[in-house]
Amino acid sequence: AIYIFGSGLKSELAPLEDRSRFRLAMSAPEGTSYDAMETYVNQVTQFVMDSVPEREVVLTTTAPGFSGAGAVNSANGNIRISAPDARDRSQDDIVQALNRNFKKFNFGQTYALQEQTIAVQRGGGSRLPVSFVLENINFEKLSKVLPQFLDEANKSKVLQNVDVDLKVNKPELRITIDRAKASSLGISVEDVSQALQLALSGGRLGYFTMNGKQYQVIGQVTRDNRDEPMNLKYYSVRTANGQMISMDNVITVEESISPSQIYHYNRYKSATISANPATGYTLGDGIDEMQRIYKSLVDKKVIDESFTSALSGSSKDYAESSSNTLFAFVLALALIYLVLAAQFESFVDPIIIMLTVPLAIAGAVLSLWLFGQTLNIFSQIGMIMLIGLVTKNGILIVEYANHIRDTGVSKSEAVITAAKMRLRPILMTSLAMAGGALPLALSLGAASTSRIPLGIVIVGGVMFSLVLSLFVVPVMYTFLSRRKIKEVTAAKKLND
């Protein structure tokens, strides 16, 4: 039952909470000017205000300059909406509707992001939950494989809003100086560099005072003379004799593209492909899909053995939490077994008692499947809690059966009697635990969505174990118990 229903469960780090706020991430092609980006941001902002009547605050920032997103062609936004009980649509419905409509904007890429319930801020981490890192020491190989990986990711029905941090198409101008000709005119490389800096940088050169007011001196040519890239050939540079000549006499200009930034991860050159899980899919599905794409490209010989892969951001948190939770589960089993072995002075009795654990886990998994919940860090914590909660059923039965056997009663009769006598305390304690966890399972209270799986696991596991342990523990006790019957008391012998 654990395998059958567990394999059908979707997995994620934590369920998304409706926090009445979400973010926008906007980007435009490399080389986009600030004015063009500002126009695009205004269009997106107006669309959000028109299509989201639940909005209370809409704040957007162009070229934010923080959180690793300070490029001119980037922007972000923060949207606050009304409280859940004051609107008909959930936060997730609003975000999914916006993402569908944002595809109509051709100038740039925009997507709405919900805040992760559990998120660790990592340096260089992606804003999207699914983050898959391609690594290679050779940048040329990496940039060659990247478009094919992105093409496969964009075709996937599991992923949406696919993006990558490594942009290799940033436009640039490569200026080559004719050193021989420049030297004959008495022009140095520094002279050319300084002339270009004065014309384009917009740097503050000093101040002047006029009519009692102080003004800045800004070094920059007019917009008409810097809109076209090739205009810089006609800027002037001073020769050794003080004459101003056009730069095209000593330089050649070539348009080219290059990466805006080269990223490194684990000391390798890297590209982080990030995405949102599509509607109906979870973070675990997204990670599995990224790994499937990677394996398919390996099988096609597109990716060779020089490549490695890794997870980052929320995806890395998810992978680490899963492995840590499994370790905690195994450790809890081992500790409880050792404590029971010491208490019962037997290695077999603890095994009989702990047979209630797989029964509880089966009930927990079945409950998650029935109620459409995911396997996440909260449901995993609930399963660890079940180890301690349900072993008390076996302890009550086995301990009392051992006590009865000391009077000379057979195993089967002793365990049946123990199950009958301990039925009432087992029912009382199990119902009390299930009732205590019921408010969690019913999602009562604010921001309780993430705690629903925890409540369902506890209620389902305890109740399922309650029913089956009354049958399984006695049967297994009859087969496995090797307890030696102690000598009956003298009074018992006289009576016999």
XYZ file of C-alpha atoms in Angstrom, residues 26-472:
447
model
C 10.200 41.435 -16.062
C 13.026 41.328 -18.568
C 13.612 42.568 -22.102
C 16.182 41.677 -24.772
C 19.788 42.556 -24.029
C 20.658 46.058 -25.136
C 17.218 47.500 -24.384
C 17.425 51.123 -23.306
C 16.071 52.394 -20.010
C 13.347 54.429 -21.735
C 12.152 51.431 -23.757
C 12.142 49.254 -20.647
C 10.240 51.877 -18.679
C 7.584 51.998 -21.408
C 7.223 48.218 -21.288
C 6.986 48.212 -17.480
C 4.235 50.837 -17.611
C 2.273 48.668 -20.058
C 2.562 45.631 -17.785
C 1.632 47.682 -14.712
C -1.467 49.067 -16.389
C -2.487 45.582 -17.512
C -2.179 44.251 -13.948
C -4.246 47.108 -12.553
C -6.964 46.519 -15.157
C -7.092 42.717 -14.884
C -6.710 42.260 -11.110
C -9.572 44.043 -9.335
C -8.422 42.476 -6.065
C -5.179 44.493 -6.097
C -4.534 46.977 -3.333
C -0.940 47.995 -4.025
C 1.014 47.725 -7.285
C 4.663 48.792 -7.073
C 7.133 48.331 -9.934
C 10.808 49.246 -10.211
C 12.805 49.477 -13.423
C 16.505 48.521 -13.254
C 16.211 47.863 -9.501
C 19.944 47.557 -8.897
C 19.659 44.968 -6.118
C 19.121 41.230 -5.627
C 21.285 40.518 -8.638
C 18.813 42.157 -11.033
C 20.152 45.619 -11.621
C 20.452 45.496 -15.425
C 18.705 48.195 -17.433
C 16.655 45.553 -19.239
C 15.162 44.161 -16.008
C 12.408 45.200 -13.633
C 10.417 43.756 -10.791
C 7.098 44.391 -9.142
C 5.329 43.737 -5.863
C 1.574 43.232 -5.841
C -0.542 43.164 -2.711
C -4.098 41.907 -2.990
C -7.039 41.821 -0.609
C -7.351 39.225 2.159
C -8.484 35.701 1.147
C -11.911 36.065 2.750
C -12.523 39.313 0.837
C -12.077 37.892 -2.684
C -13.528 35.135 -4.840
C -10.282 34.043 -6.478
C -7.342 32.452 -4.720
C -3.872 33.916 -5.007
C -2.831 30.968 -7.182
C -5.765 31.535 -9.570
C -4.772 35.190 -9.990
C -1.118 34.335 -10.631
C -1.937 31.610 -13.158
C -4.342 33.924 -15.018
C -1.687 36.646 -15.209
C 0.967 34.238 -16.480
C -1.345 33.079 -19.258
C -1.981 36.659 -20.357
C 1.644 37.769 -20.031
C 2.472 35.507 -22.979
C 0.722 38.066 -25.198
C 3.444 40.643 -24.503
C 5.995 40.182 -27.268
C 8.514 42.867 -26.333
C 9.776 41.198 -23.166
C 9.227 38.353 -20.755
C 7.066 38.767 -17.676
C 5.871 36.256 -15.130
C 4.166 36.383 -11.765
C 5.819 34.605 -8.844
C 4.361 33.418 -5.570
C 6.590 33.492 -2.522
C 7.761 30.065 -1.431
C 6.524 29.000 1.995
C 10.056 27.904 2.884
C 12.893 29.653 1.066
C 16.552 29.987 1.969
C 18.217 33.055 0.488
C 21.237 31.792 -1.399
C 23.792 33.865 -3.251
C 23.045 33.697 -6.966
C 19.844 31.768 -6.389
C 17.071 31.933 -8.935
C 13.781 33.705 -8.334
C 11.949 30.674 -9.781
C 11.521 27.492 -7.711
C 12.867 24.970 -10.239
C 16.595 25.708 -10.660
C 18.844 23.337 -12.598
C 22.521 24.165 -13.107
C 24.581 23.069 -16.115
C 28.325 23.106 -15.422
C 31.369 22.830 -17.652
C 34.900 24.141 -17.499
C 34.681 25.022 -21.215
C 32.479 28.063 -21.830
C 32.168 27.365 -25.571
C 30.704 23.910 -24.920
C 28.315 25.325 -22.354
C 27.019 28.080 -24.639
C 26.590 25.577 -27.490
C 24.496 23.094 -25.482
C 22.398 25.702 -23.669
C 20.008 26.589 -26.575
C 19.148 22.915 -27.100
C 18.442 22.422 -23.398
C 16.225 25.526 -23.338
C 14.374 24.338 -26.444
C 13.536 21.026 -24.753
C 12.496 22.790 -21.543
C 10.185 25.161 -23.425
C 8.503 22.202 -25.135
C 7.808 20.484 -21.821
C 4.262 20.494 -20.457
C 5.653 20.237 -16.913
C 7.524 23.568 -16.999
C 6.524 27.153 -17.697
C 8.248 30.561 -17.632
C 11.574 28.954 -18.535
C 14.513 31.349 -18.148
C 18.302 31.223 -17.879
C 20.746 33.527 -16.135
C 23.486 33.206 -18.774
C 22.728 35.623 -21.618
C 25.171 35.339 -24.517
C 23.538 37.888 -26.823
C 24.371 41.200 -25.201
C 25.245 43.642 -28.033
C 28.595 45.344 -27.862
C 30.895 47.446 -30.031
C 34.454 46.288 -30.508
C 36.783 49.194 -31.213
C 40.120 48.528 -32.881
C 42.709 51.316 -32.902
C 45.122 51.668 -35.809
C 48.135 52.129 -33.570
C 50.547 53.096 -36.368
C 48.278 55.807 -37.722
C 47.353 57.029 -34.248
C 51.019 57.220 -33.293
C 51.832 59.288 -36.374
C 49.155 61.777 -35.317
C 50.330 61.806 -31.710
C 47.184 60.082 -30.409
C 47.493 57.461 -27.681
C 45.073 54.722 -26.656
C 44.383 56.723 -23.512
C 43.365 59.749 -25.615
C 40.782 57.675 -27.507
C 39.484 56.085 -24.305
C 39.176 59.429 -22.544
C 37.359 61.001 -25.500
C 34.802 58.160 -25.550
C 34.323 58.371 -21.798
C 33.664 62.108 -21.930
C 31.169 61.640 -24.760
C 29.166 58.705 -23.405
C 29.615 58.158 -19.668
C 27.500 61.033 -18.370
C 30.004 61.465 -15.590
C 30.119 64.536 -13.390
C 33.124 66.668 -14.322
C 32.654 69.553 -11.936
C 30.369 72.468 -11.013
C 29.754 76.011 -12.171
C 27.810 78.853 -10.622
C 25.384 81.053 -12.515
C 22.975 83.624 -11.092
C 23.808 82.473 -7.596
C 22.980 78.820 -8.258
C 25.369 75.905 -8.578
C 25.037 73.486 -11.495
C 26.765 70.212 -12.342
C 28.932 69.835 -15.421
C 27.950 66.554 -17.119
C 30.108 65.139 -19.893
C 27.848 63.572 -22.535
C 26.893 64.201 -26.155
C 23.237 64.805 -27.042
C 20.885 61.857 -27.473
C 20.695 62.352 -31.246
C 24.437 61.792 -31.422
C 24.472 58.599 -29.333
C 21.342 56.742 -30.420
C 23.105 54.977 -33.269
C 26.071 52.762 -32.320
C 28.141 53.824 -35.299
C 27.881 57.497 -34.363
C 30.932 57.175 -32.154
C 33.168 56.940 -35.225
C 32.451 60.601 -35.814
C 33.342 61.793 -32.338
C 36.422 63.980 -32.160
C 39.771 63.283 -30.555
C 42.597 65.768 -30.051
C 45.933 65.204 -31.818
C 49.352 66.079 -30.433
C 49.306 69.519 -32.106
C 45.894 70.327 -30.604
C 43.868 69.721 -33.757
C 40.501 67.920 -33.409
C 39.985 65.096 -35.903
C 37.245 62.517 -36.387
C 37.828 59.168 -34.683
C 37.149 57.196 -37.850
C 40.637 58.219 -38.945
C 42.228 56.016 -36.281
C 39.611 53.442 -35.238
C 37.386 50.789 -36.775
C 34.115 49.749 -35.111
C 32.541 46.294 -35.297
C 29.182 45.231 -33.856
C 29.258 41.979 -31.895
C 27.573 40.081 -29.078
C 28.981 38.617 -25.881
C 27.747 37.286 -22.528
C 26.723 40.031 -20.145
C 28.219 38.026 -17.278
C 29.944 34.654 -16.871
C 28.620 32.700 -13.896
C 30.415 30.081 -11.836
C 28.991 27.300 -9.676
C 31.138 24.779 -7.815
C 34.135 26.458 -9.482
C 32.817 25.550 -12.952
C 31.416 27.920 -15.556
C 27.677 27.513 -15.268
C 24.239 28.334 -16.587
C 21.206 28.083 -14.296
C 18.002 27.109 -16.091
C 15.013 28.065 -13.957
C 11.275 27.632 -14.372
C 7.925 27.485 -12.652
C 6.069 24.161 -12.425
C 3.081 24.243 -14.776
C -0.447 24.111 -13.378
C -1.071 20.732 -11.764
C 2.615 19.990 -11.243
C 4.881 20.422 -8.233
C 8.493 21.292 -7.538
C 9.424 17.604 -7.495
C 7.878 17.131 -10.948
C 9.838 20.113 -12.260
C 13.154 18.769 -10.947
C 12.433 15.317 -12.388
C 11.649 16.907 -15.761
C 14.909 18.878 -15.778
C 16.836 15.700 -14.999
C 14.942 13.843 -17.733
C 15.904 16.513 -20.283
C 19.529 16.341 -19.154
C 19.573 12.542 -19.487
C 17.932 12.670 -22.931
C 20.618 15.057 -24.189
C 23.283 12.770 -22.742
C 21.728 9.832 -24.601
C 21.727 11.886 -27.814
C 25.450 12.656 -27.296
C 24.666 16.377 -27.130
C 26.039 16.512 -23.585
C 29.339 14.712 -23.045
C 31.158 13.531 -19.935
C 32.745 16.947 -19.358
C 29.371 18.299 -18.185
C 28.031 18.067 -14.664
C 24.719 19.186 -13.198
C 23.468 20.467 -9.859
C 20.463 22.042 -8.181
C 20.261 25.512 -6.688
C 17.807 27.733 -4.825
C 14.536 26.141 -3.717
C 15.335 22.982 -5.691
C 18.475 22.442 -3.620
C 16.518 23.094 -0.409
C 13.985 20.467 -1.525
C 16.639 17.833 -2.250
C 18.463 18.472 1.028
C 15.276 18.396 3.098
C 14.253 15.050 1.566
C 17.576 13.378 2.373
C 17.710 14.898 5.863
C 14.163 13.780 6.640
C 14.932 10.215 5.538
C 17.965 10.170 7.831
C 15.864 11.496 10.722
C 13.223 8.810 10.078
C 15.769 5.979 10.133
C 17.451 7.442 13.221
C 14.109 7.653 15.049
C 13.387 3.997 14.230
C 16.801 2.931 15.506
C 16.536 4.913 18.744
C 13.054 3.632 19.560
C 14.125 0.061 18.820
C 17.085 0.347 21.191
C 14.942 1.844 23.957
C 12.326 -0.910 23.584
C 14.989 -3.622 23.459
C 16.403 -2.369 26.748
C 12.957 -2.072 28.309
C 11.696 -5.530 27.292
C 15.115 -7.214 27.514
C 14.414 -8.767 24.138
C 15.336 -8.165 20.497
C 12.113 -9.738 19.190
C 9.455 -7.891 21.192
C 10.505 -4.448 19.827
C 10.133 -5.813 16.288
C 6.584 -6.960 17.058
C 5.774 -3.575 18.588
C 7.264 -1.590 15.710
C 5.144 -3.427 13.141
C 2.619 -0.713 13.956
C 4.894 1.831 12.219
C 4.467 0.550 8.618
C 0.736 0.301 9.302
C 0.684 3.963 10.325
C 2.827 5.035 7.347
C 0.498 3.145 5.008
C -2.468 4.965 6.543
C -0.689 8.312 6.239
C 0.201 7.769 2.573
C -3.313 6.558 1.785
C -4.802 9.631 3.498
C -2.532 12.000 1.548
C -3.562 10.293 -1.684
C -7.281 10.378 -0.874
C -7.262 14.093 -0.021
C -5.020 15.143 -2.916
C -2.134 16.341 -0.764
C 1.571 16.265 -1.586
C 4.560 14.673 0.059
C 6.396 17.636 1.553
C 8.467 18.581 4.569
C 5.365 18.931 6.782
C 3.923 15.528 5.868
C 7.386 13.980 6.327
C 7.632 15.485 9.811
C 4.217 13.993 10.547
C 5.462 10.547 9.534
C 8.412 10.861 11.905
C 5.983 11.820 14.678
C 3.899 8.725 13.925
C 6.786 6.474 14.957
C 6.396 7.578 18.549
C 2.622 7.996 18.465
C 1.628 4.537 17.236
C 4.219 2.296 18.896
C 2.355 2.775 22.167
C -0.410 0.489 20.766
C 2.038 -2.370 20.410
C 3.661 -1.590 23.758
C 0.325 -1.848 25.587
C -0.528 -5.198 24.000
C 2.904 -6.856 24.140
C 3.686 -5.715 27.684
C 0.372 -7.026 29.035
C 0.645 -10.273 27.055
C 4.096 -10.907 28.524
C 2.711 -10.275 31.993
C -0.105 -12.791 31.468
C 2.250 -15.415 30.042
C 4.231 -15.341 33.263
C 1.211 -17.008 34.866
C 1.578 -19.988 32.515
C -0.972 -19.001 29.850
C -0.257 -19.867 26.177
C 0.904 -17.224 23.693
C -2.329 -17.053 21.711
C -4.552 -16.882 24.767
C -2.286 -14.307 26.417
C -2.177 -11.948 23.449
C -5.923 -12.205 22.786
C -6.615 -11.392 26.415
C -4.138 -8.495 26.262
C -5.798 -7.064 23.146
C -9.187 -7.172 24.842
C -7.968 -5.686 28.097
C -5.934 -2.921 26.418
C -8.578 -2.016 23.846
C -10.016 0.796 25.937
C -6.749 2.671 26.666
C -5.671 2.189 23.034
C -8.943 3.688 21.809
C -8.817 6.586 24.260
C -5.228 7.591 23.491
C -5.593 7.152 19.717
C -8.818 9.138 19.501
C -7.316 11.866 21.685
C -4.294 12.189 19.379
C -6.417 12.148 16.232
C -8.791 14.712 17.699
C -5.912 16.979 18.657
C -4.594 16.942 15.086
C -8.020 17.383 13.496
C -7.904 21.232 13.458
C -4.681 21.016 11.441
C -6.270 18.662 8.927
C -9.380 20.858 8.608
C -7.271 23.972 7.834
C -8.669 26.041 10.674
C -6.962 29.392 11.226
C -4.928 31.845 9.194
C -2.019 30.646 7.045
C -2.854 27.024 7.804
C -2.532 25.593 4.289
C 0.976 24.275 4.826
C -0.114 22.459 7.993
C -2.936 20.493 6.352
C -0.638 17.610 5.253
C 0.744 17.361 8.801
C -2.753 17.017 10.258
C -3.886 14.529 7.609
C -0.807 12.358 8.167
C -1.319 12.239 11.937
C -5.079 11.595 11.816
C -4.885 9.061 8.989
C -1.842 7.266 10.370
C -3.147 7.008 13.934
C -6.624 5.801 12.934
C -5.352 3.320 10.349
C -2.847 1.915 12.813
C -5.505 1.790 15.536
C -7.704 -0.548 13.511
C -5.027 -2.834 12.082
C -2.677 -3.039 15.059
C -5.407 -4.790 17.082
C -5.207 -7.645 14.556
C -1.629 -7.561 13.257
